Amino acid sequence: MTDRLTTSRVTTARGDAVTYDLRGEGPGLVFVAGAGPFRAIDPITTETAERVSRQGVTTVVHDRLGRGDSPADGVLDLERELAALAAVIAVADRGTGRGAVLCGHSSGCTIALAAARVGLPVTGLVLWEAPLGDDAAATKEWIDEFERRLDAEDYVGATEQYMKDMPPEWLEGMRRSPDFAELARGSRSQRADGESLVRASAALEDGTLASVGVPVLATYGTSTFPEMPLSARKIVDAVPHGEVREVAGAFHSWEPVAMADVLARFVRDAVGR
């Protein structure tokens, strides 16, 4: 099978332009990044997409709105992000009508869950370390303050708020960059992450996550934070067709060789269903 790369751009129903990398032939797989990454700074996802595409899968890795080569103005909320996701699912589908599997990373997991819940053509979900350890009330309080700072154009403050419960060395690493102020502007693209985290947390508590009828594989790394296996189990317990699996990985990132094999097998099984 081929992993030949095509880089192109698709326009969403909302008029946003989304740049993506397309590889391979076969059933579709779309990677949904979490709160920070985009193609140019995410070699792990790129390598994984390359490896999966060699196993008979069409892979799409895109820059989310407001990141990398997908610049966007205005309020980048979850509805715009879902429109972008719908557009790249259509790219991965290649006109077959089969839709695509979504692979979410971190808060990208909750965007992927939102896509399935609103009826986008999703055939399955692979979720890597969904950060759903807090209850819905605490999650909403955290995001409300993040959005307050974002709306005030306090991008540094918004970044600090979004990252306040993450390992402190992550934020300190950003601060050491001479481009920190510009990096902090990337918080504009995290509104969709916040909204999807609030929705997913509430759906876990009120039982409505059961509306996700597609197969769900909730994964976490062999070396990870204690809440990640717990979050994976919470998701699987809430959906009709779920499985939990540990996959080689550390520091909130998967190991590309191991994850590629898991993804290729999951996509083939989804097509078989």
PDB file of C-alpha atoms in Angstrom:
ATOM      1  CA  MET A   1       0.000   0.000   0.000  1.00  0.00           C
ATOM      2  CA  THR A   2       1.084   3.574  -0.611  1.00  0.00           C
ATOM      3  CA  ASP A   3       1.627   6.351   1.913  1.00  0.00           C
ATOM      4  CA  ARG A   4       2.040   9.034  -0.777  1.00  0.00           C
ATOM      5  CA  LEU A   5       1.421  12.469   0.670  1.00  0.00           C
ATOM      6  CA  THR A   6      -0.971  15.051  -0.742  1.00  0.00           C
ATOM      7  CA  THR A   7      -1.261  18.395   1.031  1.00  0.00           C
ATOM      8  CA  SER A   8      -4.323  20.440   0.163  1.00  0.00           C
ATOM      9  CA  ARG A   9      -7.045  22.663   1.572  1.00  0.00           C
ATOM     10  CA  VAL A  10     -10.789  22.229   2.001  1.00  0.00           C
ATOM     11  CA  THR A  11     -13.417  24.886   2.696  1.00  0.00           C
ATOM     12  CA  THR A  12     -15.951  24.166   5.427  1.00  0.00           C
ATOM     13  CA  ALA A  13     -19.677  24.896   5.410  1.00  0.00           C
ATOM     14  CA  ARG A  14     -18.864  27.903   7.594  1.00  0.00           C
ATOM     15  CA  GLY A  15     -16.399  29.280   5.048  1.00  0.00           C
ATOM     16  CA  ASP A  16     -13.194  28.415   6.910  1.00  0.00           C
ATOM     17  CA  ALA A  17     -10.204  27.013   5.011  1.00  0.00           C
ATOM     18  CA  VAL A  18      -8.593  23.912   6.565  1.00  0.00           C
ATOM     19  CA  THR A  19      -5.214  22.589   5.427  1.00  0.00           C
ATOM     20  CA  TYR A  20      -4.608  18.855   5.626  1.00  0.00           C
ATOM     21  CA  ASP A  21      -2.204  16.041   4.761  1.00  0.00           C
ATOM     22  CA  LEU A  22      -3.805  13.075   2.970  1.00  0.00           C
ATOM     23  CA  ARG A  23      -2.132   9.681   2.709  1.00  0.00           C
ATOM     24  CA  GLY A  24      -3.026   6.148   1.667  1.00  0.00           C
ATOM     25  CA  GLU A  25      -5.994   4.380   0.157  1.00  0.00           C
ATOM     26  CA  GLY A  26      -8.829   2.540   1.854  1.00  0.00           C
ATOM     27  CA  PRO A  27     -11.243   3.295   4.701  1.00  0.00           C
ATOM     28  CA  GLY A  28     -10.794   6.672   6.338  1.00  0.00           C
ATOM     29  CA  LEU A  29      -9.107   7.751   9.565  1.00  0.00           C
ATOM     30  CA  VAL A  30      -8.989  11.377  10.758  1.00  0.00           C
ATOM     31  CA  PHE A  31      -6.700  12.521  13.572  1.00  0.00           C
ATOM     32  CA  VAL A  32      -8.182  15.151  15.914  1.00  0.00           C
ATOM     33  CA  ALA A  33      -5.497  17.105  17.762  1.00  0.00           C
ATOM     34  CA  GLY A  34      -5.890  18.306  21.316  1.00  0.00           C
ATOM     35  CA  ALA A  35      -5.370  21.787  22.728  1.00  0.00           C
ATOM     36  CA  GLY A  36      -2.004  22.694  21.199  1.00  0.00           C
ATOM     37  CA  PRO A  37      -0.567  20.646  18.329  1.00  0.00           C
ATOM     38  CA  PHE A  38      -0.642  21.226  14.597  1.00  0.00           C
ATOM     39  CA  ARG A  39       1.082  19.473  11.720  1.00  0.00           C
ATOM     40  CA  ALA A  40       4.383  21.360  11.745  1.00  0.00           C
ATOM     41  CA  ILE A  41       5.093  20.634  15.435  1.00  0.00           C
ATOM     42  CA  ASP A  42       3.560  17.171  15.766  1.00  0.00           C
ATOM     43  CA  PRO A  43       5.933  14.569  14.267  1.00  0.00           C
ATOM     44  CA  ILE A  44       4.409  11.772  16.339  1.00  0.00           C
ATOM     45  CA  THR A  45       1.012  12.066  14.660  1.00  0.00           C
ATOM     46  CA  THR A  46       2.645  12.460  11.242  1.00  0.00           C
ATOM     47  CA  GLU A  47       4.690   9.296  11.691  1.00  0.00           C
ATOM     48  CA  THR A  48       1.640   7.430  12.944  1.00  0.00           C
ATOM     49  CA  ALA A  49      -0.414   8.534   9.941  1.00  0.00           C
ATOM     50  CA  GLU A  50       2.358   7.413   7.597  1.00  0.00           C
ATOM     51  CA  ARG A  51       2.520   3.979   9.213  1.00  0.00           C
ATOM     52  CA  VAL A  52      -1.257   3.492   9.249  1.00  0.00           C
ATOM     53  CA  SER A  53      -1.564   4.520   5.598  1.00  0.00           C
ATOM     54  CA  ARG A  54       0.827   1.715   4.624  1.00  0.00           C
ATOM     55  CA  GLN A  55      -1.707  -0.749   6.048  1.00  0.00           C
ATOM     56  CA  GLY A  56      -4.529   0.065   3.649  1.00  0.00           C
ATOM     57  CA  VAL A  57      -6.064   3.086   5.378  1.00  0.00           C
ATOM     58  CA  THR A  58      -6.678   6.641   4.144  1.00  0.00           C
ATOM     59  CA  THR A  59      -5.348   9.015   6.794  1.00  0.00           C
ATOM     60  CA  VAL A  60      -5.990  12.742   7.222  1.00  0.00           C
ATOM     61  CA  VAL A  61      -4.014  14.984   9.575  1.00  0.00           C
ATOM     62  CA  HIS A  62      -5.255  18.573   9.533  1.00  0.00           C
ATOM     63  CA  ASP A  63      -4.415  21.839  11.206  1.00  0.00           C
ATOM     64  CA  ARG A  64      -7.306  22.804  13.424  1.00  0.00           C
ATOM     65  CA  LEU A  65      -8.823  26.267  13.003  1.00  0.00           C
ATOM     66  CA  GLY A  66      -6.524  29.077  14.107  1.00  0.00           C
ATOM     67  CA  ARG A  67      -3.397  26.915  13.981  1.00  0.00           C
ATOM     68  CA  GLY A  68      -0.589  26.325  11.514  1.00  0.00           C
ATOM     69  CA  ASP A  69      -1.841  26.591   7.941  1.00  0.00           C
ATOM     70  CA  SER A  70      -5.529  26.936   8.903  1.00  0.00           C
ATOM     71  CA  PRO A  71      -5.709  30.614   9.959  1.00  0.00           C
ATOM     72  CA  ALA A  72      -9.125  31.791  11.117  1.00  0.00           C
ATOM     73  CA  ASP A  73     -10.505  34.967  12.628  1.00  0.00           C
ATOM     74  CA  GLY A  74     -13.346  35.576  15.059  1.00  0.00           C
ATOM     75  CA  VAL A  75     -14.670  33.261  17.742  1.00  0.00           C
ATOM     76  CA  LEU A  76     -13.376  29.730  17.159  1.00  0.00           C
ATOM     77  CA  ASP A  77     -16.089  27.807  18.945  1.00  0.00           C
ATOM     78  CA  LEU A  78     -17.003  24.133  18.886  1.00  0.00           C
ATOM     79  CA  GLU A  79     -19.577  24.535  16.117  1.00  0.00           C
ATOM     80  CA  ARG A  80     -16.946  25.925  13.746  1.00  0.00           C
ATOM     81  CA  GLU A  81     -14.552  23.166  14.762  1.00  0.00           C
ATOM     82  CA  LEU A  82     -17.174  20.519  14.049  1.00  0.00           C
ATOM     83  CA  ALA A  83     -17.799  22.056  10.625  1.00  0.00           C
ATOM     84  CA  ALA A  84     -14.061  21.779   9.962  1.00  0.00           C
ATOM     85  CA  LEU A  85     -14.116  18.176  11.112  1.00  0.00           C
ATOM     86  CA  ALA A  86     -17.065  17.406   8.832  1.00  0.00           C
ATOM     87  CA  ALA A  87     -15.075  18.771   5.886  1.00  0.00           C
ATOM     88  CA  VAL A  88     -11.998  16.653   6.567  1.00  0.00           C
ATOM     89  CA  ILE A  89     -14.113  13.547   7.210  1.00  0.00           C
ATOM     90  CA  ALA A  90     -15.458  14.052   3.680  1.00  0.00           C
ATOM     91  CA  VAL A  91     -11.871  14.181   2.415  1.00  0.00           C
ATOM     92  CA  ALA A  92     -11.017  10.919   4.200  1.00  0.00           C
ATOM     93  CA  ASP A  93     -14.213   9.300   2.944  1.00  0.00           C
ATOM     94  CA  ARG A  94     -13.140   9.777  -0.712  1.00  0.00           C
ATOM     95  CA  GLY A  95     -16.763   9.764  -1.859  1.00  0.00           C
ATOM     96  CA  THR A  96     -17.510   6.234  -0.653  1.00  0.00           C
ATOM     97  CA  GLY A  97     -20.205   7.244   1.829  1.00  0.00           C
ATOM     98  CA  ARG A  98     -18.565   5.199   4.592  1.00  0.00           C
ATOM     99  CA  GLY A  99     -17.484   8.145   6.728  1.00  0.00           C
ATOM    100  CA  ALA A 100     -14.338   7.781   8.847  1.00  0.00           C
ATOM    101  CA  VAL A 101     -12.943   6.680  12.173  1.00  0.00           C
ATOM    102  CA  LEU A 102     -11.758   9.542  14.392  1.00  0.00           C
ATOM    103  CA  CYS A 103      -8.626   9.313  16.528  1.00  0.00           C
ATOM    104  CA  GLY A 104      -8.721  11.976  19.227  1.00  0.00           C
ATOM    105  CA  HIS A 105      -5.745  13.033  21.314  1.00  0.00           C
ATOM    106  CA  SER A 106      -6.367  14.547  24.773  1.00  0.00           C
ATOM    107  CA  SER A 107      -9.120  17.183  24.456  1.00  0.00           C
ATOM    108  CA  GLY A 108      -9.395  16.160  20.810  1.00  0.00           C
ATOM    109  CA  CYS A 109     -11.144  13.103  22.255  1.00  0.00           C
ATOM    110  CA  THR A 110     -14.040  15.227  23.448  1.00  0.00           C
ATOM    111  CA  ILE A 111     -14.258  17.015  20.092  1.00  0.00           C
ATOM    112  CA  ALA A 112     -14.422  13.556  18.470  1.00  0.00           C
ATOM    113  CA  LEU A 113     -17.154  12.522  20.916  1.00  0.00           C
ATOM    114  CA  ALA A 114     -19.076  15.705  20.081  1.00  0.00           C
ATOM    115  CA  ALA A 115     -18.797  14.884  16.369  1.00  0.00           C
ATOM    116  CA  ALA A 116     -20.307  11.451  16.932  1.00  0.00           C
ATOM    117  CA  ARG A 117     -23.069  12.867  19.134  1.00  0.00           C
ATOM    118  CA  VAL A 118     -24.193  15.464  16.567  1.00  0.00           C
ATOM    119  CA  GLY A 119     -24.413  12.847  13.820  1.00  0.00           C
ATOM    120  CA  LEU A 120     -21.334  13.417  11.687  1.00  0.00           C
ATOM    121  CA  PRO A 121     -20.461  10.309   9.602  1.00  0.00           C
ATOM    122  CA  VAL A 122     -18.230   8.722  12.228  1.00  0.00           C
ATOM    123  CA  THR A 123     -17.726   4.950  12.062  1.00  0.00           C
ATOM    124  CA  GLY A 124     -15.740   4.597  15.272  1.00  0.00           C
ATOM    125  CA  LEU A 125     -13.673   6.452  17.865  1.00  0.00           C
ATOM    126  CA  VAL A 126     -10.179   5.802  19.165  1.00  0.00           C
ATOM    127  CA  LEU A 127      -9.580   8.095  22.142  1.00  0.00           C
ATOM    128  CA  TRP A 128      -6.081   8.675  23.520  1.00  0.00           C
ATOM    129  CA  GLU A 129      -5.962   9.886  27.127  1.00  0.00           C
ATOM    130  CA  ALA A 130      -9.189  11.873  27.287  1.00  0.00           C
ATOM    131  CA  PRO A 131      -8.793  14.324  30.225  1.00  0.00           C
ATOM    132  CA  LEU A 132     -12.122  13.724  31.932  1.00  0.00           C
ATOM    133  CA  GLY A 133     -11.054  13.384  35.534  1.00  0.00           C
ATOM    134  CA  ASP A 134     -13.021  16.339  36.947  1.00  0.00           C
ATOM    135  CA  ASP A 135     -16.762  16.542  37.438  1.00  0.00           C
ATOM    136  CA  ALA A 136     -18.931  18.682  35.168  1.00  0.00           C
ATOM    137  CA  ALA A 137     -19.258  21.599  37.613  1.00  0.00           C
ATOM    138  CA  ALA A 138     -15.505  21.907  38.129  1.00  0.00           C
ATOM    139  CA  THR A 139     -14.865  21.615  34.404  1.00  0.00           C
ATOM    140  CA  LYS A 140     -17.356  24.371  33.615  1.00  0.00           C
ATOM    141  CA  GLU A 141     -15.920  26.678  36.294  1.00  0.00           C
ATOM    142  CA  TRP A 142     -12.422  26.193  34.850  1.00  0.00           C
ATOM    143  CA  ILE A 143     -13.527  26.873  31.285  1.00  0.00           C
ATOM    144  CA  ASP A 144     -15.743  29.836  32.213  1.00  0.00           C
ATOM    145  CA  GLU A 145     -12.692  31.621  33.615  1.00  0.00           C
ATOM    146  CA  PHE A 146     -10.617  30.621  30.577  1.00  0.00           C
ATOM    147  CA  GLU A 147     -13.256  32.089  28.248  1.00  0.00           C
ATOM    148  CA  ARG A 148     -13.509  35.272  30.345  1.00  0.00           C
ATOM    149  CA  ARG A 149      -9.785  35.875  29.850  1.00  0.00           C
ATOM    150  CA  LEU A 150      -9.974  34.899  26.197  1.00  0.00           C
ATOM    151  CA  ASP A 151     -12.834  37.325  25.548  1.00  0.00           C
ATOM    152  CA  ALA A 152     -10.761  40.069  27.207  1.00  0.00           C
ATOM    153  CA  GLU A 153      -7.936  39.225  24.752  1.00  0.00           C
ATOM    154  CA  ASP A 154      -5.734  38.289  27.705  1.00  0.00           C
ATOM    155  CA  TYR A 155      -4.130  35.436  25.813  1.00  0.00           C
ATOM    156  CA  VAL A 156      -1.335  34.882  28.319  1.00  0.00           C
ATOM    157  CA  GLY A 157      -3.880  34.735  31.143  1.00  0.00           C
ATOM    158  CA  ALA A 158      -6.083  32.403  29.123  1.00  0.00           C
ATOM    159  CA  THR A 159      -3.121  30.107  28.494  1.00  0.00           C
ATOM    160  CA  GLU A 160      -2.244  30.094  32.190  1.00  0.00           C
ATOM    161  CA  GLN A 161      -5.836  29.254  33.085  1.00  0.00           C
ATOM    162  CA  TYR A 162      -6.130  26.464  30.525  1.00  0.00           C
ATOM    163  CA  MET A 163      -2.882  24.883  31.736  1.00  0.00           C
ATOM    164  CA  LYS A 164      -3.314  25.445  35.458  1.00  0.00           C
ATOM    165  CA  ASP A 165      -3.802  21.772  36.334  1.00  0.00           C
ATOM    166  CA  MET A 166      -1.195  20.465  33.882  1.00  0.00           C
ATOM    167  CA  PRO A 167       2.392  19.648  34.898  1.00  0.00           C
ATOM    168  CA  PRO A 168       3.939  23.074  35.656  1.00  0.00           C
ATOM    169  CA  GLU A 169       7.009  22.367  33.535  1.00  0.00           C
ATOM    170  CA  TRP A 170       4.802  22.437  30.408  1.00  0.00           C
ATOM    171  CA  LEU A 171       3.867  26.075  30.960  1.00  0.00           C
ATOM    172  CA  GLU A 172       7.386  26.976  32.080  1.00  0.00           C
ATOM    173  CA  GLY A 173       8.730  25.494  28.856  1.00  0.00           C
ATOM    174  CA  MET A 174       6.425  27.787  26.887  1.00  0.00           C
ATOM    175  CA  ARG A 175       7.467  30.795  28.971  1.00  0.00           C
ATOM    176  CA  ARG A 176      11.121  30.215  28.137  1.00  0.00           C
ATOM    177  CA  SER A 177      10.372  30.681  24.454  1.00  0.00           C
ATOM    178  CA  PRO A 178      11.055  34.173  23.067  1.00  0.00           C
ATOM    179  CA  ASP A 179       7.807  33.726  21.134  1.00  0.00           C
ATOM    180  CA  PHE A 180       5.723  33.073  24.248  1.00  0.00           C
ATOM    181  CA  ALA A 181       3.315  35.966  23.648  1.00  0.00           C
ATOM    182  CA  GLU A 182       2.617  34.695  20.136  1.00  0.00           C
ATOM    183  CA  LEU A 183       2.347  31.104  21.347  1.00  0.00           C
ATOM    184  CA  ALA A 184      -0.198  32.244  23.926  1.00  0.00           C
ATOM    185  CA  ARG A 185      -2.371  33.628  21.127  1.00  0.00           C
ATOM    186  CA  GLY A 186      -2.932  29.985  20.230  1.00  0.00           C
ATOM    187  CA  SER A 187      -5.373  29.913  23.143  1.00  0.00           C
ATOM    188  CA  ARG A 188      -7.910  31.360  20.669  1.00  0.00           C
ATOM    189  CA  SER A 189      -8.164  27.880  19.167  1.00  0.00           C
ATOM    190  CA  GLN A 190      -8.800  26.215  22.530  1.00  0.00           C
ATOM    191  CA  ARG A 191     -12.339  27.499  23.019  1.00  0.00           C
ATOM    192  CA  ALA A 192     -13.626  24.448  21.132  1.00  0.00           C
ATOM    193  CA  ASP A 193     -11.606  22.183  23.437  1.00  0.00           C
ATOM    194  CA  GLY A 194     -13.136  23.826  26.482  1.00  0.00           C
ATOM    195  CA  GLU A 195     -16.688  23.627  25.165  1.00  0.00           C
ATOM    196  CA  SER A 196     -16.299  19.975  24.203  1.00  0.00           C
ATOM    197  CA  LEU A 197     -14.804  19.099  27.603  1.00  0.00           C
ATOM    198  CA  VAL A 198     -17.790  20.695  29.331  1.00  0.00           C
ATOM    199  CA  ARG A 199     -20.233  18.813  27.097  1.00  0.00           C
ATOM    200  CA  ALA A 200     -18.505  15.472  27.558  1.00  0.00           C
ATOM    201  CA  SER A 201     -18.244  15.870  31.337  1.00  0.00           C
ATOM    202  CA  ALA A 202     -21.951  16.669  31.573  1.00  0.00           C
ATOM    203  CA  ALA A 203     -22.839  13.763  29.270  1.00  0.00           C
ATOM    204  CA  LEU A 204     -20.897  11.361  31.469  1.00  0.00           C
ATOM    205  CA  GLU A 205     -22.912  12.481  34.484  1.00  0.00           C
ATOM    206  CA  ASP A 206     -26.385  12.614  32.933  1.00  0.00           C
ATOM    207  CA  GLY A 207     -26.047   9.416  30.911  1.00  0.00           C
ATOM    208  CA  THR A 208     -26.404  11.014  27.478  1.00  0.00           C
ATOM    209  CA  LEU A 209     -22.982   9.805  26.349  1.00  0.00           C
ATOM    210  CA  ALA A 210     -24.848   6.569  25.688  1.00  0.00           C
ATOM    211  CA  SER A 211     -26.044   8.210  22.461  1.00  0.00           C
ATOM    212  CA  VAL A 212     -22.605   7.454  20.998  1.00  0.00           C
ATOM    213  CA  GLY A 213     -23.549   4.249  19.236  1.00  0.00           C
ATOM    214  CA  VAL A 214     -20.305   3.617  17.324  1.00  0.00           C
ATOM    215  CA  PRO A 215     -17.484   1.435  18.681  1.00  0.00           C
ATOM    216  CA  VAL A 216     -15.198   3.303  21.091  1.00  0.00           C
ATOM    217  CA  LEU A 217     -11.661   2.287  22.008  1.00  0.00           C
ATOM    218  CA  ALA A 218     -10.404   4.337  24.969  1.00  0.00           C
ATOM    219  CA  THR A 219      -6.619   4.128  25.252  1.00  0.00           C
ATOM    220  CA  TYR A 220      -3.881   5.378  27.551  1.00  0.00           C
ATOM    221  CA  GLY A 221      -0.116   5.053  27.743  1.00  0.00           C
ATOM    222  CA  THR A 222       1.996   2.527  29.625  1.00  0.00           C
ATOM    223  CA  SER A 223       3.452   5.471  31.575  1.00  0.00           C
ATOM    224  CA  THR A 224       0.849   8.126  32.281  1.00  0.00           C
ATOM    225  CA  PHE A 225      -1.036  10.221  34.821  1.00  0.00           C
ATOM    226  CA  PRO A 226      -3.223   8.241  37.271  1.00  0.00           C
ATOM    227  CA  GLU A 227      -6.468   9.815  36.033  1.00  0.00           C
ATOM    228  CA  MET A 228      -6.044   8.680  32.421  1.00  0.00           C
ATOM    229  CA  PRO A 229      -6.933   4.990  32.928  1.00  0.00           C
ATOM    230  CA  LEU A 230      -9.819   6.115  35.144  1.00  0.00           C
ATOM    231  CA  SER A 231     -11.119   8.479  32.457  1.00  0.00           C
ATOM    232  CA  ALA A 232     -10.861   5.737  29.839  1.00  0.00           C
ATOM    233  CA  ARG A 233     -12.922   3.410  32.014  1.00  0.00           C
ATOM    234  CA  LYS A 234     -15.545   6.116  32.686  1.00  0.00           C
ATOM    235  CA  ILE A 235     -16.047   6.636  28.954  1.00  0.00           C
ATOM    236  CA  VAL A 236     -16.302   2.942  28.164  1.00  0.00           C
ATOM    237  CA  ASP A 237     -18.763   2.370  30.987  1.00  0.00           C
ATOM    238  CA  ALA A 238     -20.967   5.140  29.558  1.00  0.00           C
ATOM    239  CA  VAL A 239     -21.176   4.033  25.906  1.00  0.00           C
ATOM    240  CA  PRO A 240     -22.882   0.947  24.435  1.00  0.00           C
ATOM    241  CA  HIS A 241     -19.842  -0.447  22.583  1.00  0.00           C
ATOM    242  CA  GLY A 242     -16.579   0.342  24.319  1.00  0.00           C
ATOM    243  CA  GLU A 243     -13.218  -1.161  25.177  1.00  0.00           C
ATOM    244  CA  VAL A 244     -10.262   0.046  27.236  1.00  0.00           C
ATOM    245  CA  ARG A 245      -6.701  -0.673  26.142  1.00  0.00           C
ATOM    246  CA  GLU A 246      -3.237   0.261  27.334  1.00  0.00           C
ATOM    247  CA  VAL A 247      -0.895   1.167  24.468  1.00  0.00           C
ATOM    248  CA  ALA A 248       2.831   1.882  24.512  1.00  0.00           C
ATOM    249  CA  GLY A 249       3.386   5.564  25.254  1.00  0.00           C
ATOM    250  CA  ALA A 250       4.475   8.123  27.825  1.00  0.00           C
ATOM    251  CA  PHE A 251       4.177  11.821  28.708  1.00  0.00           C
ATOM    252  CA  HIS A 252       0.669  12.035  27.186  1.00  0.00           C
ATOM    253  CA  SER A 253       1.928  10.800  23.775  1.00  0.00           C
ATOM    254  CA  TRP A 254       1.613   7.428  22.122  1.00  0.00           C
ATOM    255  CA  GLU A 255       4.409   5.395  20.547  1.00  0.00           C
ATOM    256  CA  PRO A 256       3.819   5.576  16.764  1.00  0.00           C
ATOM    257  CA  VAL A 257       4.588   1.949  15.875  1.00  0.00           C
ATOM    258  CA  ALA A 258       2.272   0.533  18.527  1.00  0.00           C
ATOM    259  CA  MET A 259      -0.516   3.053  17.939  1.00  0.00           C
ATOM    260  CA  ALA A 260      -0.405   2.596  14.163  1.00  0.00           C
ATOM    261  CA  ASP A 261      -1.072  -1.117  14.526  1.00  0.00           C
ATOM    262  CA  VAL A 262      -3.944  -0.495  16.939  1.00  0.00           C
ATOM    263  CA  LEU A 263      -5.492   2.082  14.616  1.00  0.00           C
ATOM    264  CA  ALA A 264      -5.167   0.029  11.442  1.00  0.00           C
ATOM    265  CA  ARG A 265      -6.815  -2.969  13.096  1.00  0.00           C
ATOM    266  CA  PHE A 266      -9.607  -0.830  14.556  1.00  0.00           C
ATOM    267  CA  VAL A 267     -10.369   0.807  11.203  1.00  0.00           C
ATOM    268  CA  ARG A 268     -10.487  -2.541   9.405  1.00  0.00           C
ATOM    269  CA  ASP A 269     -12.821  -3.920  12.065  1.00  0.00           C
ATOM    270  CA  ALA A 270     -15.049  -0.848  11.784  1.00  0.00           C
ATOM    271  CA  VAL A 271     -15.368  -1.399   8.034  1.00  0.00           C
ATOM    272  CA  GLY A 272     -16.188  -5.061   8.664  1.00  0.00           C
ATOM    273  CA  ARG A 273     -19.110  -4.056  10.858  1.00  0.00           C
TER     274      ARG A 273
END
